[in-house]
XYZ file of C-alpha atoms in Angstrom:
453
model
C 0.000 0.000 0.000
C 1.064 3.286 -1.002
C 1.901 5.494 1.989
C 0.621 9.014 2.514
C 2.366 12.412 3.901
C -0.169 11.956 6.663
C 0.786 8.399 7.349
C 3.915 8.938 7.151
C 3.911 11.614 9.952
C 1.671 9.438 12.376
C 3.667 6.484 12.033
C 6.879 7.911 12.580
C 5.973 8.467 16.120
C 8.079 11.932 14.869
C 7.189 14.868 17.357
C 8.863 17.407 19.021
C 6.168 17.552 21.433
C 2.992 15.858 22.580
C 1.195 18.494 20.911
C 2.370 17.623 17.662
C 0.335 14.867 16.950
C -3.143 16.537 17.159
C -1.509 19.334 14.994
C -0.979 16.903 12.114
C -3.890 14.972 12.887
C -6.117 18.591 12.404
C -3.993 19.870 9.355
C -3.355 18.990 5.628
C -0.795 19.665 3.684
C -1.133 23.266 1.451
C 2.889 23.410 0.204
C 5.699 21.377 0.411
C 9.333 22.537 0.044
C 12.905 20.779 -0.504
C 15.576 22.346 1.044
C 19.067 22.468 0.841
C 22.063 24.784 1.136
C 25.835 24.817 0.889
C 25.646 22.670 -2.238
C 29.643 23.855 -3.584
C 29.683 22.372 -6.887
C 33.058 22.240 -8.779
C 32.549 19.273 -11.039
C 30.224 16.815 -12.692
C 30.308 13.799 -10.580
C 30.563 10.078 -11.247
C 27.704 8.010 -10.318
C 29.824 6.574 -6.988
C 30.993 10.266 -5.897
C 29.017 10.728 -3.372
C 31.271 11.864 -0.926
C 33.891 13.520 -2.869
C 33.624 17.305 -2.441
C 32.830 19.350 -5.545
C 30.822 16.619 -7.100
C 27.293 17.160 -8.337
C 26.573 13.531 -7.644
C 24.445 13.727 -4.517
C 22.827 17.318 -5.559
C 21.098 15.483 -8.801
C 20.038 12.476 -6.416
C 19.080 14.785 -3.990
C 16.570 16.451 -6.853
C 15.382 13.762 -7.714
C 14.400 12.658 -4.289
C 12.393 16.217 -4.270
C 10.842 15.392 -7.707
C 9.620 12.032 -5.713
C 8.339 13.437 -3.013
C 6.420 16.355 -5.460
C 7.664 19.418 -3.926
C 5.872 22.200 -5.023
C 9.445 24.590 -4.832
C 12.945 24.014 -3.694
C 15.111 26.459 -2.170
C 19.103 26.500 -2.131
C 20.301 28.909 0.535
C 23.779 29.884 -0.987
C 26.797 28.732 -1.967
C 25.782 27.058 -5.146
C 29.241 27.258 -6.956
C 32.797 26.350 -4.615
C 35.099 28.988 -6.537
C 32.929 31.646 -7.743
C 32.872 29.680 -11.550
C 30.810 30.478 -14.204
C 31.066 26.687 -14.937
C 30.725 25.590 -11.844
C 27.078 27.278 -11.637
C 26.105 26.167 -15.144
C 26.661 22.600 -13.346
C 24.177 23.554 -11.203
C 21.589 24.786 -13.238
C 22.654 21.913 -15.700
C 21.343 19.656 -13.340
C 18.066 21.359 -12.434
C 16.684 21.487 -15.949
C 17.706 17.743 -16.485
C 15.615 16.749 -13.325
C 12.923 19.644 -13.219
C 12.376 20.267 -17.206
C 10.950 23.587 -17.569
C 10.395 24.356 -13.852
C 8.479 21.174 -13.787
C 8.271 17.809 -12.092
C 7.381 14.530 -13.075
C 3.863 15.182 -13.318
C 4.194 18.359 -15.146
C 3.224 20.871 -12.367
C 5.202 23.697 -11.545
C 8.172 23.331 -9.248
C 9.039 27.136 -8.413
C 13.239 27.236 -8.044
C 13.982 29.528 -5.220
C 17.936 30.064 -5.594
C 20.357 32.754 -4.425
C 23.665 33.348 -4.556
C 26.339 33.122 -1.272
C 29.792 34.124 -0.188
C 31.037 31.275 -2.461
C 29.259 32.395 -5.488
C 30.068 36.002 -5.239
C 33.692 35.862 -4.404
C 36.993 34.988 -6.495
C 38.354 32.524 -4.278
C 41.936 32.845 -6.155
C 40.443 32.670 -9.757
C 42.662 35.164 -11.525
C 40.304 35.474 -14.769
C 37.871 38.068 -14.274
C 35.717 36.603 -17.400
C 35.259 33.117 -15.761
C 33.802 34.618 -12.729
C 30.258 34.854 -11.682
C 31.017 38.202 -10.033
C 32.026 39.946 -13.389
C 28.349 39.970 -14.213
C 26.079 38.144 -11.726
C 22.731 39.088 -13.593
C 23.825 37.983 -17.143
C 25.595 34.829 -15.792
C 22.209 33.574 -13.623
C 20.228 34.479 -17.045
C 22.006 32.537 -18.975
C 22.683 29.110 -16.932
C 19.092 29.651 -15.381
C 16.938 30.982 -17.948
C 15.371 33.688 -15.542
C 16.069 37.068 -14.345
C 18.303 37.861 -11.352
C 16.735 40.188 -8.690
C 18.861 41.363 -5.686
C 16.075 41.240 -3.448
C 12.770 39.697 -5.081
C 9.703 38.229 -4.047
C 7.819 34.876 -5.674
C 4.186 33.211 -5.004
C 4.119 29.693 -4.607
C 0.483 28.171 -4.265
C -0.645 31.680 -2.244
C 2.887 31.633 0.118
C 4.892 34.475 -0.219
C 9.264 33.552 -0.500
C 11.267 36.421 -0.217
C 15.210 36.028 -1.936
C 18.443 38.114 -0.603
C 21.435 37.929 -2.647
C 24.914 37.807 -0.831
C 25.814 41.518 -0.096
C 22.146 42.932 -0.385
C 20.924 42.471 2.973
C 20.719 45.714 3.752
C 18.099 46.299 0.997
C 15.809 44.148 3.349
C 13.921 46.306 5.333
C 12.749 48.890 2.517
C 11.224 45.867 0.242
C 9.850 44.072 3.557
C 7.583 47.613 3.856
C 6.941 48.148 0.048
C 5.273 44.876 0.778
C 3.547 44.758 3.771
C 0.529 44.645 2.829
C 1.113 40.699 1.276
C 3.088 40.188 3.846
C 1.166 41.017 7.283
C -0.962 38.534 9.134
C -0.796 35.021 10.574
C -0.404 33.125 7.368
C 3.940 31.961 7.287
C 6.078 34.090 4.448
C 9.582 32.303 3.748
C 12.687 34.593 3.620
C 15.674 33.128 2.118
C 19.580 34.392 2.486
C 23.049 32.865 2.311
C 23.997 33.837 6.124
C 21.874 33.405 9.389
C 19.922 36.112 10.321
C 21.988 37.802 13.375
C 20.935 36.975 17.003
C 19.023 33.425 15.699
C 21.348 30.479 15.155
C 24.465 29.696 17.034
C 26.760 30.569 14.531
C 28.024 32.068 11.519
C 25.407 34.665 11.743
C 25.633 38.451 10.426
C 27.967 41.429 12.014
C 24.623 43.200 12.053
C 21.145 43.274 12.952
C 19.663 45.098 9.850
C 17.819 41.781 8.842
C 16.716 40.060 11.795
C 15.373 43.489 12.927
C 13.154 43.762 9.748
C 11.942 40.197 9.953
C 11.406 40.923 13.666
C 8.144 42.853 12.647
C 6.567 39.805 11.158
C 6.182 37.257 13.584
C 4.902 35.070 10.753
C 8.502 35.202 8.813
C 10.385 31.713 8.817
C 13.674 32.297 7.379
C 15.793 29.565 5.941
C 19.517 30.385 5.702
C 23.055 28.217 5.604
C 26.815 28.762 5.695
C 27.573 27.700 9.122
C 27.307 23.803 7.797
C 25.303 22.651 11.456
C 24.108 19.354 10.698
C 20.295 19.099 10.947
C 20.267 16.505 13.665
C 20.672 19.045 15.733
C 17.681 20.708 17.666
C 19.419 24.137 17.926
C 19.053 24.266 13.625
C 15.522 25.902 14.845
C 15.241 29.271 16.464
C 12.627 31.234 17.308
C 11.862 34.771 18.558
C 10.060 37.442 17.294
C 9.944 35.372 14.586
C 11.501 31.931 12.950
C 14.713 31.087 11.584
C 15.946 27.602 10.579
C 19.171 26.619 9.466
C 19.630 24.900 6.595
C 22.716 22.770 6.811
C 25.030 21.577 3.860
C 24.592 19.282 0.969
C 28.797 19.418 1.221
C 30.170 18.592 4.361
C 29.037 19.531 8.156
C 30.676 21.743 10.212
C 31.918 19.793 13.323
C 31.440 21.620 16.773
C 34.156 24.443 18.251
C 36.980 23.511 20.971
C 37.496 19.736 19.896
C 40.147 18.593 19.539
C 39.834 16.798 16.344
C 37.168 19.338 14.702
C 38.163 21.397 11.319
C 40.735 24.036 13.137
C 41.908 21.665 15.757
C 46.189 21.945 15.674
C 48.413 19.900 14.336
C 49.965 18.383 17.107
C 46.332 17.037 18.101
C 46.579 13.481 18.842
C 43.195 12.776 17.254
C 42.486 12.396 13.663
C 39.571 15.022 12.248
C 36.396 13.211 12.728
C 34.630 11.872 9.913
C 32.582 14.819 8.608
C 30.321 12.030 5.934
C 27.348 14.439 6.512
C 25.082 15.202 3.175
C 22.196 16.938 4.621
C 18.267 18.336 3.197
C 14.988 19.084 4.397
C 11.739 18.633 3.276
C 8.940 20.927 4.782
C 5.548 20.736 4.523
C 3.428 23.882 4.901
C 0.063 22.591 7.345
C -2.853 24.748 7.280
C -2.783 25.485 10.879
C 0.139 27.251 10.580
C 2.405 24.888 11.509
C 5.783 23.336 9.494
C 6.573 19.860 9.284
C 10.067 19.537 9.277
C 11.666 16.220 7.733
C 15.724 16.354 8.017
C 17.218 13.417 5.992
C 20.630 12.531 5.495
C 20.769 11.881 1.439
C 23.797 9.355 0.923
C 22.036 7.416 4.182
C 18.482 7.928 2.366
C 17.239 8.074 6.146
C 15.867 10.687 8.485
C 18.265 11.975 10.826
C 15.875 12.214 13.370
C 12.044 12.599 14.302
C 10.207 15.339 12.714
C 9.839 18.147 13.836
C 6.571 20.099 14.330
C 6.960 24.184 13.934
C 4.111 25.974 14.520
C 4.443 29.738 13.102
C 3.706 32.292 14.594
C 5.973 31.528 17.436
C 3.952 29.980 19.881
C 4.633 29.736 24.167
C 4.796 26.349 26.158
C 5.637 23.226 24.658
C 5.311 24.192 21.408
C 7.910 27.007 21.774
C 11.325 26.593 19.701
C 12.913 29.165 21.469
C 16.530 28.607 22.568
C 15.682 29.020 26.414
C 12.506 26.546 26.254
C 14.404 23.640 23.718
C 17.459 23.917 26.942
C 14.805 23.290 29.414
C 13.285 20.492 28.102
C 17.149 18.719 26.798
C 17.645 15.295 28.741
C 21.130 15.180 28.381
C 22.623 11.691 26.885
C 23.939 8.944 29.470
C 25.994 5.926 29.229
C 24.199 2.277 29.185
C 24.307 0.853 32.795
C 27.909 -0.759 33.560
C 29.710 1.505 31.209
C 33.328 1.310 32.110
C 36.278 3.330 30.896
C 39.475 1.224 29.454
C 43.103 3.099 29.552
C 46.485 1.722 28.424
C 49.534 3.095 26.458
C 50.885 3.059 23.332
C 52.398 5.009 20.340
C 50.474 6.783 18.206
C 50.438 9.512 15.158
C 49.568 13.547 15.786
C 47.222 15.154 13.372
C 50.428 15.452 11.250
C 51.722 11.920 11.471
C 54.635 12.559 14.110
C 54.841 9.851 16.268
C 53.637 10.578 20.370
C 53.248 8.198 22.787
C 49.772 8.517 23.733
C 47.219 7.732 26.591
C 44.329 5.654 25.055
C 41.056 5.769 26.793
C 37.855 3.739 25.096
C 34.388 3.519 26.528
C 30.645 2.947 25.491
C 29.242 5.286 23.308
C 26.051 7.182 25.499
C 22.653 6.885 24.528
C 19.747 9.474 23.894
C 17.640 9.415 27.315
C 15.049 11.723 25.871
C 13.504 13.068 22.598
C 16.956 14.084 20.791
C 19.204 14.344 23.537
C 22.312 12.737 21.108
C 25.737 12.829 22.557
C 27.798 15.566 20.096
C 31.210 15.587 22.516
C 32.675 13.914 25.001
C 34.299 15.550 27.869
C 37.847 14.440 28.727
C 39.257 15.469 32.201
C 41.936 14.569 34.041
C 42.940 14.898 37.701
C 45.533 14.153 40.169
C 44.734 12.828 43.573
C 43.411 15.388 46.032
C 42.660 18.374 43.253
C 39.400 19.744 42.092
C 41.348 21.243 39.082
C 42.364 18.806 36.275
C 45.854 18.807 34.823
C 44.479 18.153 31.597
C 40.809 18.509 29.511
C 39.887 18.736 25.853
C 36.853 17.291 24.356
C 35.972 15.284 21.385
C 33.628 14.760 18.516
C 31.280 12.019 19.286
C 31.896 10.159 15.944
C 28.929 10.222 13.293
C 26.278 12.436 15.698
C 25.519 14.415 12.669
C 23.782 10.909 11.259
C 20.901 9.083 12.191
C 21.512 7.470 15.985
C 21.944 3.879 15.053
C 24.890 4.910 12.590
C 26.968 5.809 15.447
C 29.697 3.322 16.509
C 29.303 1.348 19.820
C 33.319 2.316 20.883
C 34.401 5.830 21.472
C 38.274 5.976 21.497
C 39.728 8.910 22.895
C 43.798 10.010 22.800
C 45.670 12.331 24.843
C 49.569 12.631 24.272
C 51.276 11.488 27.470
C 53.769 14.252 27.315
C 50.165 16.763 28.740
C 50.401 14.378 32.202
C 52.312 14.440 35.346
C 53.654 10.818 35.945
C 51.437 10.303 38.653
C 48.134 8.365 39.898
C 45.610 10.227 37.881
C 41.713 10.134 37.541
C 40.193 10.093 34.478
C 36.690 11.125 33.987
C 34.665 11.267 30.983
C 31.326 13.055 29.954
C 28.571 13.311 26.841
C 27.361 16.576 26.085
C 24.498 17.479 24.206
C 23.952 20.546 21.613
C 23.150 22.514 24.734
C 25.791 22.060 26.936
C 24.050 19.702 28.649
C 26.286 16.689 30.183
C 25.430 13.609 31.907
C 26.645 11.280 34.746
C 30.479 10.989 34.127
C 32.272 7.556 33.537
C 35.436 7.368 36.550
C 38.806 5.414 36.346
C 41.735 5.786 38.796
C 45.286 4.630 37.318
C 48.116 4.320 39.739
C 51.231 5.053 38.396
């Protein structure tokens, strides 16, 4: 049997809340949307590149997964071409008319293509011939791959909802066409406002240096903006914001962007004695528009072809209580992740490699990889402390990337290996202690072992 949207979302079990069943139960569906964002196409990709960067491999499969599913638009936040390439965009739109022929899917209706350009797009990146860039002439070049007109700023209607576009560097022409168009705007009924970077004062990074946007969209509590270039994987609650209004990040179809102050993350030093965690994360939403207001929020990982967790139920306008995505209410409710009962921290020596392949002799810890307790309470570090007998402070601490978090919970691996060069401890009895912490900060009951030297 064929499987509905509505079946799909009552099956799943897939709520933020309690609430969120009777919303879907009340609702049907008036617009659905693919989204995705950060797609940085260099090259056309073989049919197996689906993890090489710069392929267009997953960003066709990932269109026609929204051709399936009968989107009525799809939006890509940004960042369409990696080095500012003519080519590299023609890729892009290459692969949009092959899968959406004339703006259309499968069934011939209208698929409305809601694209703008980011940083990546509008900068040089190195390229030294002006001609081959998209900056030399940004309207011409999207006329010609695309086959539409540019607009800075512009507006479209999809199905009676109103998606407003920013172009990198035009933000500040935001709050003089939000007011030329109030009057389509205004009211209960959700508008979509799309730019490359997040709205300042919404998500927890990469955001603007000013508040010229979010201020506008502040006067329309009904705005839901969708924006990207921070890379946050969408398994993570805190991709949802809200305010005075609604902002949701939109992730990367490239790689994610693994958390700050680990010590195998992106910028982590050479000397680290852990190898960068696997960044494997390909990620894009589909959202369905209810007619009660609220937004159904599928995130799926696309090499996976599986949801990286339950969906989400947005109801816009912002509302209080359990319904509210604000930062404050989505920390109160976090349950932060513990480890399964008997979990037991394993230490012994040996030599190892730095980030850079020097050889260290290295402390090796290993223990059981913690489990959600609640909702999506997934670990995304691990705490490492260490501490000499009779001191509160530890001679040593870092943290780690808890391998694979930005997938779906059962991809995860059962072990969690941690390293810490044995030159950063005294040669004494030491106490090692070790922690999962959620998105929020939030850590659980830590694993203990005592080592006498």
């Amino acid at each position: 049997m064929k499987s509905t949207r509505r079946s799909f979302i009552l099956a799943s079990g897939a709520f933020a809340f309690g609430a969120g069943r009777a919303m879907a139960q009340s609702a049907k569906t008036n617009l659905r949307i693919g989204v995705v964002s950060d797609i940085h196409i260099m090259k056309k990709g073989l049919p197996d590149e689906l993890y090489i960067y710069g392929s267009d491999t997953i960003f066709r499969k990932t269109l026609k997964y929204f051709r399936e599913r009968k989107v009525d638009a799809v939006i890509i936040a940004g960042d369409m071409a990696n080095t500012g390439l003519i080519k590299e965009l023609n890729l892009v739109a290459n692969a949009w008319k092959e899968i959406f022929p004339g703006n259309k899917g499968a069934d011939g209706a209208r698929v409305e293509p809601v694209f703008i350009y980011g940083n990546h797009d509008a900068a040089s990146w190195g390229n030294k011939n002006v001609d081959q860039l998209i900056n030399s002439d940004p309207a011409g070049v999207w006329k010609r791959a695309f086959g539409w007109d540019y607009s800075p700023v512009g507006i479209v209607d999809v199905k009676g909802y109103k998606f407003v576009t920013v172009n990198w560097g035009h933000g500040k022409e935001l709050p003089q066409f939000l007011e030329a168009h109030r009057n389509e705007l205004k009211g209960s009924k959700p508008f979509f406002y799309v730019q490359h970077i997040h709205p300042a004062g919404t998500l927890t990074s990469c955001s603007e240096s000013d508040t010229t946007v979010s201020d506008a969209l502040s006067k329309f509590p009904n705005a839901v903006a969708f924006s990207g270039h921070s890379h946050e994987s969408l398994a993570l609650d805190n991709v949802i914001w809200q305010g005075a209004y609604t902002s949701i990040g939109t992730s990367a179809l490239s790689y994610i962007s693994l958390p700050s102050n680990c010590v195998d993350n992106h910028e982590s030093p050479a000397t680290s004695p852990m190898p960068w965690a696997s960044d494997l994360g390909k990620d894009a939403m589909i959202v369905d528009v209810l007619d009660n207001g609220v937004l159904s929020i599928e995130s799926r990982q696309m090499v996976d072809d599986e949801p990286l967790c339950a969906v989400r139920m947005v109801a816009v306008p912002p509302r209080g209580g359990d319904e509210s995505w604000a930062f404050n209410a989505q920390r109160a409710r976090a349950v932060a992740p513990e480890f399964p009962a008997g979990a037991k921290i394993t230490e012994w020596r040996e030599q190892g490699v730095s980030r850079v392949t020097s050889i260290q002799n290295q402390v090796v810890l290993t223990f059981p990889a913690a489990q959600i307790v609640k909702g999506n309470g997934r670990a995304v570090t691990y705490r490492i402390e260490v501490f000499k007998d009779g001191e509160d402070k530890p001679v040593y601490s870092s943290n780690i990337v808890a391998p694979l978090y930005f997938r779906a919970p059962k991809r995860a691996p059962k072990i969690i290996t941690a390293r810490i060069p044995t030159s950063a401890l005294p040669e004494e009895t030491l106490t090692y202690k070790v922690a999962a912490v959620d998105c929020w900060g939030n850590a659980g009951k830590s694993l203990s072992l005592r080592v006498e030297v």
